[in-house]
mmCIF file of C-alpha atoms in Angstrom:
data_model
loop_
_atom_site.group_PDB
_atom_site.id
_atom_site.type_symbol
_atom_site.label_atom_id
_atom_site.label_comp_id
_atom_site.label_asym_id
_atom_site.label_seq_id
_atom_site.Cartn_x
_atom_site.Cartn_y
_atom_site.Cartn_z
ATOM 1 C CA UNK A 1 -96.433 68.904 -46.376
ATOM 2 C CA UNK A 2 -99.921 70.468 -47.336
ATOM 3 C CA UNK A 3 -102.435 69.606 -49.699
ATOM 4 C CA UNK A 4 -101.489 71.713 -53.265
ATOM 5 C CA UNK A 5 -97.405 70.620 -52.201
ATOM 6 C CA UNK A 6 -98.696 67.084 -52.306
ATOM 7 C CA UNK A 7 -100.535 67.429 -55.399
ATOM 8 C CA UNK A 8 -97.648 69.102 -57.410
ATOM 9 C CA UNK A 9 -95.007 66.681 -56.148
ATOM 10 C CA UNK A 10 -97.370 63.208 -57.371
ATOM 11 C CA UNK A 11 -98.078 64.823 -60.787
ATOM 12 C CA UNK A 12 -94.834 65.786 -61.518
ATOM 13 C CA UNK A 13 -93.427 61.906 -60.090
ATOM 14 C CA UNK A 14 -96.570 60.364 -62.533
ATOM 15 C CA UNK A 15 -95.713 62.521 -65.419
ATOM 16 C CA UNK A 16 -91.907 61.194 -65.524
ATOM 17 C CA UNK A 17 -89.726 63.580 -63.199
ATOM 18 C CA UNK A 18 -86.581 61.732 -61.932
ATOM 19 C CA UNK A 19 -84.850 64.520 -59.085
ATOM 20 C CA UNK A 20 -86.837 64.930 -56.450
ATOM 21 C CA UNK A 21 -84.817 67.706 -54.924
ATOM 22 C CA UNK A 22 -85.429 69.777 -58.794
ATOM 23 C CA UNK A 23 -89.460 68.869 -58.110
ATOM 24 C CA UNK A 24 -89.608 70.504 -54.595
ATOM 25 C CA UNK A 25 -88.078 73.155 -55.884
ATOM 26 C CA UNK A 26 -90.125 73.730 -58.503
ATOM 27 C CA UNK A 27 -93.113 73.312 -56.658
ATOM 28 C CA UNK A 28 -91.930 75.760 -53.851
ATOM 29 C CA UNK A 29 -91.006 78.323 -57.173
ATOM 30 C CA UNK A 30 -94.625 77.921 -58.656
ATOM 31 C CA UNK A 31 -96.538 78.255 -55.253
ATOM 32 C CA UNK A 32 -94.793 81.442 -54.641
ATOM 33 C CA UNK A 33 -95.654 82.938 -57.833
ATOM 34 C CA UNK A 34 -99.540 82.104 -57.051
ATOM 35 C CA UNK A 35 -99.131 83.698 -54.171
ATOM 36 C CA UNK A 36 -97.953 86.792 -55.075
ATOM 37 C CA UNK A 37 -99.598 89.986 -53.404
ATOM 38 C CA UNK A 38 -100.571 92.129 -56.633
ATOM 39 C CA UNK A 39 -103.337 88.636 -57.421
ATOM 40 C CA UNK A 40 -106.725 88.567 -56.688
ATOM 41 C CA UNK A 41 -108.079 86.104 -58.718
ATOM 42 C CA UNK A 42 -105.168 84.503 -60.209
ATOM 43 C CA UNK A 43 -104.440 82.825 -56.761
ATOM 44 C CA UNK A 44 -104.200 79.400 -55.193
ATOM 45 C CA UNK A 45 -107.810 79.267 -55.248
ATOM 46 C CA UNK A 46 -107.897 79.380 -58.887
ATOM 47 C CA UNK A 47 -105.189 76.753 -58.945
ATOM 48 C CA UNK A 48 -106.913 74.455 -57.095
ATOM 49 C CA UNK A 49 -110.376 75.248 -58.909
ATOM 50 C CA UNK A 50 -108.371 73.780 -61.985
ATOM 51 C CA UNK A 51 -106.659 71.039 -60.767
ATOM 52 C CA UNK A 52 -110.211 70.126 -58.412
ATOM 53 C CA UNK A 53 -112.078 69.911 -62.649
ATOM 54 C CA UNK A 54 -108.982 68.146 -64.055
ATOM 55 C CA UNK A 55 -108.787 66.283 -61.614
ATOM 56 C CA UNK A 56 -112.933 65.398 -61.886
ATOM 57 C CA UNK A 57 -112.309 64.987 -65.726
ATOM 58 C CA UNK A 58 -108.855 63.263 -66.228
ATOM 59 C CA UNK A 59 -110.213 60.015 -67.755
ATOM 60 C CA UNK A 60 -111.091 62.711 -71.059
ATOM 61 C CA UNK A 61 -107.406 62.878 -71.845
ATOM 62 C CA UNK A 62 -104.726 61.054 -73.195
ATOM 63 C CA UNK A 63 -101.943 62.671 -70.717
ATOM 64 C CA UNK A 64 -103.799 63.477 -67.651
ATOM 65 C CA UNK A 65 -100.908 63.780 -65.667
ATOM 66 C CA UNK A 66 -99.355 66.148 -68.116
ATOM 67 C CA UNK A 67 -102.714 68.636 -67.878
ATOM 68 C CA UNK A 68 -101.944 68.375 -64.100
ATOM 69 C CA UNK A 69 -98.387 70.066 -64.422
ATOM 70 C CA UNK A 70 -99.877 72.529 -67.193
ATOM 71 C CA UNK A 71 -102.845 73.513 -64.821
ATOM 72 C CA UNK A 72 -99.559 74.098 -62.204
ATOM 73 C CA UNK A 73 -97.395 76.270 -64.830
ATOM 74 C CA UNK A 74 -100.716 78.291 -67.210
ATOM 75 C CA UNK A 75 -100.773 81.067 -64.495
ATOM 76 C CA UNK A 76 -97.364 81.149 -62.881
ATOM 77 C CA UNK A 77 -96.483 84.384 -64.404
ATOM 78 C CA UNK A 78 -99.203 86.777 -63.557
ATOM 79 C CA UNK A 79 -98.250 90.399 -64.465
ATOM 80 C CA UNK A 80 -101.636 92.537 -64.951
ATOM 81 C CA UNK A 81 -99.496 95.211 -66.648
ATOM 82 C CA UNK A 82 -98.332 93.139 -69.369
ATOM 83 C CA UNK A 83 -99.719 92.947 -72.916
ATOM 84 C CA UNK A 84 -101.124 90.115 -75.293
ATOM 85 C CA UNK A 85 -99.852 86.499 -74.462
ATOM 86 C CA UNK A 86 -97.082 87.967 -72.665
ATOM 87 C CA UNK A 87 -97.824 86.250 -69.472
ATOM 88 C CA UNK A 88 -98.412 82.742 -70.705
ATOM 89 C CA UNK A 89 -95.260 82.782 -73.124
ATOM 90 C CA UNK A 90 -93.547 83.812 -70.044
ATOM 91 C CA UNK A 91 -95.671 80.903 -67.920
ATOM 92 C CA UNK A 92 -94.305 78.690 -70.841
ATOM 93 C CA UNK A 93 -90.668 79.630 -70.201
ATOM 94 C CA UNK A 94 -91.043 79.368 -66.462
ATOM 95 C CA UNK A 95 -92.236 76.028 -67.539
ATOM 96 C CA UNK A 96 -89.899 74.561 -69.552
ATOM 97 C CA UNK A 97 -87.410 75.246 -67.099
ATOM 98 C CA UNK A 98 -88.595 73.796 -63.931
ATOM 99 C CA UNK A 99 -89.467 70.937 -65.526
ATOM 100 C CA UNK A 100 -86.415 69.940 -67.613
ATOM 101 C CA UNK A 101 -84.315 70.766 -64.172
ATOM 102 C CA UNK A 102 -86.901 67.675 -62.816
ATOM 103 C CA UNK A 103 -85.904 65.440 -65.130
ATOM 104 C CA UNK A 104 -88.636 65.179 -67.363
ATOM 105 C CA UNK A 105 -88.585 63.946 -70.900
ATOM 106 C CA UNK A 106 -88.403 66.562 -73.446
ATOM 107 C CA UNK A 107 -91.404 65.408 -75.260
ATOM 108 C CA UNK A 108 -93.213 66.330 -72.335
ATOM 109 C CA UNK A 109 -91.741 69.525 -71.652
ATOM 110 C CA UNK A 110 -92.825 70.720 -75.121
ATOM 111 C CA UNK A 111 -96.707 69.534 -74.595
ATOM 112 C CA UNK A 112 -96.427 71.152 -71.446
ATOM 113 C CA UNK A 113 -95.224 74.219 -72.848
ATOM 114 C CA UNK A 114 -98.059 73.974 -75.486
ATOM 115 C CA UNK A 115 -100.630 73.525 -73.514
ATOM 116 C CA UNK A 116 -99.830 76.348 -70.869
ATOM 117 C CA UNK A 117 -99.706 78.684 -74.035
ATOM 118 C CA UNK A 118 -103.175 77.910 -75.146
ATOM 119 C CA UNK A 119 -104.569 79.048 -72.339
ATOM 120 C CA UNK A 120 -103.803 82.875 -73.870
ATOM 121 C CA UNK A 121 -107.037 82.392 -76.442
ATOM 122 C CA UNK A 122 -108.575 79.093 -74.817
ATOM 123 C CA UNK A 123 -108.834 78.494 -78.988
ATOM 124 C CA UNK A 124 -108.913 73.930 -78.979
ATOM 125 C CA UNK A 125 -108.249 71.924 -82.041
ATOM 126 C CA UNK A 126 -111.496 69.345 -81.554
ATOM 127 C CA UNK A 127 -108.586 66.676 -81.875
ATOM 128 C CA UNK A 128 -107.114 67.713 -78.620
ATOM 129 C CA UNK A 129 -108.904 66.143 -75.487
ATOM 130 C CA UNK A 130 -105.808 67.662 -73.245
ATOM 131 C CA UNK A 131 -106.166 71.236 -74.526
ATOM 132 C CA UNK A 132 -109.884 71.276 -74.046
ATOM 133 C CA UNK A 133 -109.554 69.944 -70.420
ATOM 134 C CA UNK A 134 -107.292 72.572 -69.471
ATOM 135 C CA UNK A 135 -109.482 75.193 -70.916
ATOM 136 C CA UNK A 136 -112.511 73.716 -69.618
ATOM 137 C CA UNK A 137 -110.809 74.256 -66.037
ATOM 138 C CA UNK A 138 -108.800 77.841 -66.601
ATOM 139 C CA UNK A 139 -112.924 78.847 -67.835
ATOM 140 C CA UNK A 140 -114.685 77.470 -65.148
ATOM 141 C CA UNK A 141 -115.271 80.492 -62.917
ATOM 142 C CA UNK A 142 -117.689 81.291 -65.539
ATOM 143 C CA UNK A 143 -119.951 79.493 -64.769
ATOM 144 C CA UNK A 144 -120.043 80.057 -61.535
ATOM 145 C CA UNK A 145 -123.460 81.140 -59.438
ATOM 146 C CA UNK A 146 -124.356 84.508 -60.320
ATOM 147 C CA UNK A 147 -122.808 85.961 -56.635
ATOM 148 C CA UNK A 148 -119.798 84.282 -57.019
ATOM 149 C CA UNK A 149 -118.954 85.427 -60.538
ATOM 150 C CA UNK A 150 -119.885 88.978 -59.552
ATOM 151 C CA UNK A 151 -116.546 88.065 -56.445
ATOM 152 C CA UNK A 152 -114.723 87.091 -59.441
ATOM 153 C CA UNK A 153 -115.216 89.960 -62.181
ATOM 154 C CA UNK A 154 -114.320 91.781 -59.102
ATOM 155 C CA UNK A 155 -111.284 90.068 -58.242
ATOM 156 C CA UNK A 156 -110.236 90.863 -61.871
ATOM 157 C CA UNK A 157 -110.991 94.687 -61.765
ATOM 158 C CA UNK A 158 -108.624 94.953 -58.308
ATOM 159 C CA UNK A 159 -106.073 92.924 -60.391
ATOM 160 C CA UNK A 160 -106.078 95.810 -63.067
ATOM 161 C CA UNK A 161 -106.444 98.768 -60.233
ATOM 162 C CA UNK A 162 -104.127 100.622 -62.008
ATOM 163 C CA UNK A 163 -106.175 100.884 -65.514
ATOM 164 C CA UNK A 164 -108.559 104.485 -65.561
ATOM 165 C CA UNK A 165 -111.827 103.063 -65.513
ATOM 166 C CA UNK A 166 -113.137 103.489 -69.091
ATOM 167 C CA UNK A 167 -109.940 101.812 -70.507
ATOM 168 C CA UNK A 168 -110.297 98.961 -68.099
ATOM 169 C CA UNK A 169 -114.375 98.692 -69.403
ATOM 170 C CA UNK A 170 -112.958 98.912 -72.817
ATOM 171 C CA UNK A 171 -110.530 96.570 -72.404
ATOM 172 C CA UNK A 172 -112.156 93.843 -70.351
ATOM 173 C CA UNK A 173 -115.606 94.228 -72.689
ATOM 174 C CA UNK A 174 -113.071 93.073 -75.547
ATOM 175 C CA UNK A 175 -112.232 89.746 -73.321
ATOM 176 C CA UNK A 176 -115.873 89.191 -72.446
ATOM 177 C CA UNK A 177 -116.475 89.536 -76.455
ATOM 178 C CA UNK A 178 -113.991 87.302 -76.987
ATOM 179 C CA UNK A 179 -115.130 84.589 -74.765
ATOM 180 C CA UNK A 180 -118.834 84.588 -76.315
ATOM 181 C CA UNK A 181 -117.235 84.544 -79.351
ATOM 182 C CA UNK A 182 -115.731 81.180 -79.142
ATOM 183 C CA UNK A 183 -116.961 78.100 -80.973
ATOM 184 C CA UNK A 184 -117.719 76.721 -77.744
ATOM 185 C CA UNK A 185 -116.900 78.167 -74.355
ATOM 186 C CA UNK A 186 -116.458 74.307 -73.099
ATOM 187 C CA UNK A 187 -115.672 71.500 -75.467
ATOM 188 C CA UNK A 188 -115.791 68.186 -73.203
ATOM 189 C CA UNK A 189 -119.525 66.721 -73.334
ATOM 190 C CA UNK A 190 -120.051 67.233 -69.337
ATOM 191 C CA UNK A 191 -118.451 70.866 -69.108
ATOM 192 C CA UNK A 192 -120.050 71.887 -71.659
ATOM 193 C CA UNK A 193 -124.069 70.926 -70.889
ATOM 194 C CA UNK A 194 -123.244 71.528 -67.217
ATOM 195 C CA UNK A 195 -121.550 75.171 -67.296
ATOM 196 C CA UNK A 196 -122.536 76.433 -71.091
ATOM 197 C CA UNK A 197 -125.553 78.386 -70.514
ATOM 198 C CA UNK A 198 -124.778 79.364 -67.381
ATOM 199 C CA UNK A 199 -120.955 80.701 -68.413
ATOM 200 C CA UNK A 200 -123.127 82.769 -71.455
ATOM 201 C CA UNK A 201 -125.311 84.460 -69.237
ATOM 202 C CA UNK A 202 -122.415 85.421 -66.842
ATOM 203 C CA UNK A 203 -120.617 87.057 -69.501
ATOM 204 C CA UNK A 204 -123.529 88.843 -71.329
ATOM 205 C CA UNK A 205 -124.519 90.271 -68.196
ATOM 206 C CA UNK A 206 -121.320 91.095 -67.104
ATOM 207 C CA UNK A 207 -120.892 93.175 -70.770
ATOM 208 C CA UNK A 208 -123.989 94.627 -70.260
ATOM 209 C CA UNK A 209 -122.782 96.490 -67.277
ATOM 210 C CA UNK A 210 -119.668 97.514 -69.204
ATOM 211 C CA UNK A 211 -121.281 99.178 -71.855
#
């Protein structure tokens, strides 16, 4: 069994899941979806770059385990071509069902399902300690050293190859904007006075370049 099989199968048995045969099957459904050819940066990397910050910040939320199986599910419907919150409603679906086929209690279905669908804005209620970990981790590549973001703003333009180059600047200035337009770009005390500044200057200098 490797690693990320591993990780999947002990989050989804802490979280509640009773049928072990539904939870391998689930896994093996999810991992193929984040390893689908047409990704670049939505990949296993990325996965495990979220579930490597949950895993760093767990004791900030009430469900850890629950962030676990949402970090799994927030990306495993990745179609560049489709529009608005498209993918994560579909993630969402994906979500619901794989998980209820485990055995799961409903309740946590539904949080799963709601936090896998606010990864489409990253907007947090400051009441919700599970939906700003999550975010925190899906936005971490922000704030990554200045080389390695430029890997990753690449990694998004290859995902989006088939955009004519002025929409795709259009477009993707539009998610930069966005971004810096957030209350906060991290909302858990250590994210956010460890990858703040460095996330802003990322993304204004990424925009910059765009326009």
């Amino acid at each position: 069994m490797d690693e990320l099989t591993a990780r999947w199968r002990t989050a989804a048995r802490a979280a509640g899941a009773t049928d072990p045969d539904a939870v391998r099957r689930a896994g093996a459904r999810l991992l193929a979806g984040w390893r689908e050819p047409h990704r670049h940066h939505h990949t296993v990397d990325h996965l495990r770059t979220v579930l490597d910050v949950v895993d760093a910040y767990a004791g900030r939320a009430r469900r850890p385990d629950l962030v676990r199986l949402a970090a799994w599910c927030h990306d495993a419907v990745y179609d560049p071509r489709a529009g608005g919150d498209a993918n994560e409603r579909a993630s969402a679906d994906l979500a619901g069902a794989l998980l209820t086929a485990t055995g799961l209690p409903a309740g946590a279905v539904d949080e799963v399902r709601r936090l896998v669908l606010l990864t489409a804005g990253h907007a947090v209620a400051p009441d919700d300690p599970d939906g700003a970990l999550l975010c925190d981790a899906d936005l971490a590549v922000l704030a990554a050293e200045p080389g390695d973001y430029d890997r990753y703003a690449t990694a998004i333009r290859r995902e989006y190859a088939h955009v004519a180059e002025p929409d795709f600047r259009a477009g993707r200035a539009a998610v930069l904007r966005e971004l810096l337009d957030l209350p906060a770009l991290y909302r858990l005390p250590e994210p956010h006075a460890r990858w703040a500044d460095r996330a802003r200057a990322n993304l204004t200098r990424e925009l910059d370049g765009l326009t």
